[in-house]
Amino acid sequence: MTQDDRAKPAGAHPVILQRSSYAEHLRITEILRKETVGGILLLVAAALAILWANSPFSESYFAIRDFEFGYEPWHLKLSVGTWASDGLLAVFFFLTGLELKREFVAGDLRRLSRAIVPVAAAFGGVLVPALIYTAVNLSSPETLRGWAIPTATDIAFALAVLAVISSHLPGALRVFLLTLAVVDDLIAIAIIAFFYSEDVSLVFLLWMLLPLGLFALLAQRRPKFFGSTTRGPWLVLLPLGVATWALMHASGVHATVAGVLLGFCVPVLRRSEGRPLLPRPNKPGLAEVLEHRFRPLSTGFAVPVFAFFSAGVAIGGAEGFASALTDPVLIGVVLGLVLGKPIGVLLTTFVVTRTTKADLDPGLSWWDLLGVGILAGVGFTVSLLVNDLSFGAGSEHDDHAKVAILTASLLAALLASVVLRLRNKHYRRIEEEEKVDTDADGVPDVFENRAD
């Protein structure tokens, strides 16, 4: 029986989205700080790409993006844009794998009562946008291939918006959004692996298991060595990771899937001599060590470079934008991200609370979840990746979908900012009241219905 169970009165309903532990709060706060910088760099890179692609020098942008280099016999002669999406994004998804594994092994979400809501919300936030896109494009078979474009949530962009406006929002909302976005990306990777992989070679897949297995063996057997030395991961684990990535790419399965698999191979808990594996806050495991080392590379370089070469689209002025508005791809993507995401997140959360007879934490409101659901509609990085896989870079539908992704992400960010800023003011007012209304011993009173 856990401490939460002992504190729960007999017959009481389980509480979902309750406050996270202090250690988890500190970790989420640290991630928010890093992702704020990454989100800003992401926006700057995308803005520069759009400006360059629509400037008099646009030909130079597309010439650089489409320039090919690499070793052809290894199926690695790729364009600069493909290197960015297949190669650099593997770093991003490696961190996604690390974060997801840590959440379910050592984070607050290792308990089913905490994990079920954000995981279910992530599936709802994928299913509803996909259904909306499919309904819009049902009479246009050639565009149905893009059904997965509005299903993704961009972690860096969404967390950056939340970090800017969430000075007083409950920490449980941050955990909820982070977990939803991570699981969302995992679902997107599964979709890419199963629906957007062509001419899969079983031979290359089997060869890929060799460096992947060796990577897992070394990471599991020598976590202290790789965690205490700087050169070890670069000289030993990185070459094995590159080999896994190259063989995955040659197999026909999208190479970013290799990043997630490699992340899953890294141990989360720190091993103590003669003791079981336990989460030790002051002694981070190898997953946390590698996350700290590689996150700056991902947020500061890999994702912004990908955004720069993927977001560039020649809009064609007012006339080009008007023609894009009639494309069912644009309509489906915008409706899927702006409406489908919050509907899917809220509907799934409501169903879970009713079917499990669970209650929201007294410190939260459905208005909070609405704001987070809208913010989940910020689909940028993975949406752009799925778009390129759906229609091919440079095609008309690909360009229109990019306009839709950028437009929908901006709308979702603005609408979420309005809702969450109002909620932020609400919680700030409560904190001010708690500071004033205290007992003689200085202990704040408890407001049970403060989220109403």
mmCIF file with all atom_site columns, N, CA and C in Angstrom, residues 138-164:
data_model
loop_
_atom_site.group_PDB
_atom_site.id
_atom_site.type_symbol
_atom_site.label_atom_id
_atom_site.label_alt_id
_atom_site.label_comp_id
_atom_site.label_asym_id
_atom_site.label_entity_id
_atom_site.label_seq_id
_atom_site.pdbx_PDB_ins_code
_atom_site.Cartn_x
_atom_site.Cartn_y
_atom_site.Cartn_z
_atom_site.occupancy
_atom_site.B_iso_or_equiv
_atom_site.pdbx_formal_charge
_atom_site.auth_seq_id
_atom_site.auth_comp_id
_atom_site.auth_asym_id
_atom_site.auth_atom_id
_atom_site.pdbx_PDB_model_num
ATOM 1  N N  . LEU A 1 138 ? -12.402 12.524 -47.564 1.00 0.00 ? 138 LEU A N  1
ATOM 2  C CA . LEU A 1 138 ? -12.979 11.256 -47.991 1.00 0.00 ? 138 LEU A CA 1
ATOM 3  C C  . LEU A 1 138 ? -13.270 11.227 -49.492 1.00 0.00 ? 138 LEU A C  1
ATOM 4  N N  . SER A 1 139 ? -13.629 12.363 -50.044 1.00 0.00 ? 139 SER A N  1
ATOM 5  C CA . SER A 1 139 ? -13.928 12.417 -51.480 1.00 0.00 ? 139 SER A CA 1
ATOM 6  C C  . SER A 1 139 ? -12.692 12.716 -52.321 1.00 0.00 ? 139 SER A C  1
ATOM 7  N N  . SER A 1 140 ? -11.516 12.767 -51.665 1.00 0.00 ? 140 SER A N  1
ATOM 8  C CA . SER A 1 140 ? -10.268 13.057 -52.369 1.00 0.00 ? 140 SER A CA 1
ATOM 9  C C  . SER A 1 140 ? -9.238  11.977 -52.032 1.00 0.00 ? 140 SER A C  1
ATOM 10 N N  . PRO A 1 141 ? -9.318  10.816 -52.695 1.00 0.00 ? 141 PRO A N  1
ATOM 11 C CA . PRO A 1 141 ? -8.462  9.671  -52.339 1.00 0.00 ? 141 PRO A CA 1
ATOM 12 C C  . PRO A 1 141 ? -6.972  9.982  -52.377 1.00 0.00 ? 141 PRO A C  1
ATOM 13 N N  . GLU A 1 142 ? -6.544  10.891 -53.268 1.00 0.00 ? 142 GLU A N  1
ATOM 14 C CA . GLU A 1 142 ? -5.107  11.154 -53.390 1.00 0.00 ? 142 GLU A CA 1
ATOM 15 C C  . GLU A 1 142 ? -4.546  11.898 -52.179 1.00 0.00 ? 142 GLU A C  1
ATOM 16 N N  . THR A 1 143 ? -5.423  12.510 -51.369 1.00 0.00 ? 143 THR A N  1
ATOM 17 C CA . THR A 1 143 ? -4.938  13.242 -50.192 1.00 0.00 ? 143 THR A CA 1
ATOM 18 C C  . THR A 1 143 ? -5.159  12.485 -48.883 1.00 0.00 ? 143 THR A C  1
ATOM 19 N N  . LEU A 1 144 ? -5.814  11.316 -48.933 1.00 0.00 ? 144 LEU A N  1
ATOM 20 C CA . LEU A 1 144 ? -6.074  10.563 -47.714 1.00 0.00 ? 144 LEU A CA 1
ATOM 21 C C  . LEU A 1 144 ? -4.793  10.087 -47.041 1.00 0.00 ? 144 LEU A C  1
ATOM 22 N N  . ARG A 1 145 ? -3.716  10.004 -47.808 1.00 0.00 ? 145 ARG A N  1
ATOM 23 C CA . ARG A 1 145 ? -2.441  9.520  -47.264 1.00 0.00 ? 145 ARG A CA 1
ATOM 24 C C  . ARG A 1 145 ? -1.928  10.434 -46.153 1.00 0.00 ? 145 ARG A C  1
ATOM 25 N N  . GLY A 1 146 ? -2.411  11.663 -46.099 1.00 0.00 ? 146 GLY A N  1
ATOM 26 C CA . GLY A 1 146 ? -1.936  12.602 -45.083 1.00 0.00 ? 146 GLY A CA 1
ATOM 27 C C  . GLY A 1 146 ? -2.729  12.565 -43.788 1.00 0.00 ? 146 GLY A C  1
ATOM 28 N N  . TRP A 1 147 ? -3.480  11.490 -43.531 1.00 0.00 ? 147 TRP A N  1
ATOM 29 C CA . TRP A 1 147 ? -4.364  11.434 -42.360 1.00 0.00 ? 147 TRP A CA 1
ATOM 30 C C  . TRP A 1 147 ? -3.616  11.589 -41.034 1.00 0.00 ? 147 TRP A C  1
ATOM 31 N N  . ALA A 1 148 ? -2.327  11.239 -40.999 1.00 0.00 ? 148 ALA A N  1
ATOM 32 C CA . ALA A 1 148 ? -1.577  11.294 -39.736 1.00 0.00 ? 148 ALA A CA 1
ATOM 33 C C  . ALA A 1 148 ? -0.912  12.647 -39.492 1.00 0.00 ? 148 ALA A C  1
ATOM 34 N N  . ILE A 1 149 ? -1.001  13.571 -40.435 1.00 0.00 ? 149 ILE A N  1
ATOM 35 C CA . ILE A 1 149 ? -0.328  14.866 -40.271 1.00 0.00 ? 149 ILE A CA 1
ATOM 36 C C  . ILE A 1 149 ? -0.819  15.626 -39.036 1.00 0.00 ? 149 ILE A C  1
ATOM 37 N N  . PRO A 1 150 ? -2.139  15.714 -38.782 1.00 0.00 ? 150 PRO A N  1
ATOM 38 C CA . PRO A 1 150 ? -2.582  16.519 -37.622 1.00 0.00 ? 150 PRO A CA 1
ATOM 39 C C  . PRO A 1 150 ? -2.609  15.747 -36.305 1.00 0.00 ? 150 PRO A C  1
ATOM 40 N N  . THR A 1 151 ? -1.952  14.589 -36.235 1.00 0.00 ? 151 THR A N  1
ATOM 41 C CA . THR A 1 151 ? -2.036  13.792 -35.015 1.00 0.00 ? 151 THR A CA 1
ATOM 42 C C  . THR A 1 151 ? -0.937  14.094 -34.005 1.00 0.00 ? 151 THR A C  1
ATOM 43 N N  . ALA A 1 152 ? 0.096   14.825 -34.391 1.00 0.00 ? 152 ALA A N  1
ATOM 44 C CA . ALA A 1 152 ? 1.275   14.996 -33.527 1.00 0.00 ? 152 ALA A CA 1
ATOM 45 C C  . ALA A 1 152 ? 1.220   16.300 -32.738 1.00 0.00 ? 152 ALA A C  1
ATOM 46 N N  . THR A 1 153 ? 1.856   16.274 -31.559 1.00 0.00 ? 153 THR A N  1
ATOM 47 C CA . THR A 1 153 ? 2.037   17.470 -30.734 1.00 0.00 ? 153 THR A CA 1
ATOM 48 C C  . THR A 1 153 ? 3.519   17.766 -30.632 1.00 0.00 ? 153 THR A C  1
ATOM 49 N N  . ASP A 1 154 ? 3.901   19.002 -30.884 1.00 0.00 ? 154 ASP A N  1
ATOM 50 C CA . ASP A 1 154 ? 5.308   19.380 -30.813 1.00 0.00 ? 154 ASP A CA 1
ATOM 51 C C  . ASP A 1 154 ? 5.692   19.693 -29.365 1.00 0.00 ? 154 ASP A C  1
ATOM 52 N N  . ILE A 1 155 ? 6.612   18.908 -28.801 1.00 0.00 ? 155 ILE A N  1
ATOM 53 C CA . ILE A 1 155 ? 6.990   19.067 -27.399 1.00 0.00 ? 155 ILE A CA 1
ATOM 54 C C  . ILE A 1 155 ? 7.635   20.422 -27.154 1.00 0.00 ? 155 ILE A C  1
ATOM 55 N N  . ALA A 1 156 ? 8.654   20.749 -27.957 1.00 0.00 ? 156 ALA A N  1
ATOM 56 C CA . ALA A 1 156 ? 9.409   21.980 -27.716 1.00 0.00 ? 156 ALA A CA 1
ATOM 57 C C  . ALA A 1 156 ? 8.519   23.215 -27.839 1.00 0.00 ? 156 ALA A C  1
ATOM 58 N N  . PHE A 1 157 ? 7.727   23.281 -28.910 1.00 0.00 ? 157 PHE A N  1
ATOM 59 C CA . PHE A 1 157 ? 6.870   24.436 -29.161 1.00 0.00 ? 157 PHE A CA 1
ATOM 60 C C  . PHE A 1 157 ? 5.810   24.565 -28.062 1.00 0.00 ? 157 PHE A C  1
ATOM 61 N N  . ALA A 1 158 ? 5.115   23.450 -27.757 1.00 0.00 ? 158 ALA A N  1
ATOM 62 C CA . ALA A 1 158 ? 4.035   23.495 -26.772 1.00 0.00 ? 158 ALA A CA 1
ATOM 63 C C  . ALA A 1 158 ? 4.549   23.813 -25.378 1.00 0.00 ? 158 ALA A C  1
ATOM 64 N N  . LEU A 1 159 ? 5.657   23.183 -24.973 1.00 0.00 ? 159 LEU A N  1
ATOM 65 C CA . LEU A 1 159 ? 6.199   23.449 -23.645 1.00 0.00 ? 159 LEU A CA 1
ATOM 66 C C  . LEU A 1 159 ? 6.769   24.861 -23.544 1.00 0.00 ? 159 LEU A C  1
ATOM 67 N N  . ALA A 1 160 ? 7.271   25.383 -24.666 1.00 0.00 ? 160 ALA A N  1
ATOM 68 C CA . ALA A 1 160 ? 7.760   26.760 -24.649 1.00 0.00 ? 160 ALA A CA 1
ATOM 69 C C  . ALA A 1 160 ? 6.620   27.735 -24.373 1.00 0.00 ? 160 ALA A C  1
ATOM 70 N N  . VAL A 1 161 ? 5.460   27.521 -25.029 1.00 0.00 ? 161 VAL A N  1
ATOM 71 C CA . VAL A 1 161 ? 4.291   28.374 -24.772 1.00 0.00 ? 161 VAL A CA 1
ATOM 72 C C  . VAL A 1 161 ? 3.848   28.238 -23.319 1.00 0.00 ? 161 VAL A C  1
ATOM 73 N N  . LEU A 1 162 ? 3.795   26.989 -22.835 1.00 0.00 ? 162 LEU A N  1
ATOM 74 C CA . LEU A 1 162 ? 3.361   26.761 -21.455 1.00 0.00 ? 162 LEU A CA 1
ATOM 75 C C  . LEU A 1 162 ? 4.322   27.383 -20.462 1.00 0.00 ? 162 LEU A C  1
ATOM 76 N N  . ALA A 1 163 ? 5.616   27.304 -20.739 1.00 0.00 ? 163 ALA A N  1
ATOM 77 C CA . ALA A 1 163 ? 6.604   27.853 -19.814 1.00 0.00 ? 163 ALA A CA 1
ATOM 78 C C  . ALA A 1 163 ? 6.488   29.369 -19.704 1.00 0.00 ? 163 ALA A C  1
ATOM 79 N N  . VAL A 1 164 ? 6.121   30.023 -20.799 1.00 0.00 ? 164 VAL A N  1
ATOM 80 C CA . VAL A 1 164 ? 6.022   31.483 -20.788 1.00 0.00 ? 164 VAL A CA 1
ATOM 81 C C  . VAL A 1 164 ? 4.827   31.962 -19.979 1.00 0.00 ? 164 VAL A C  1
#
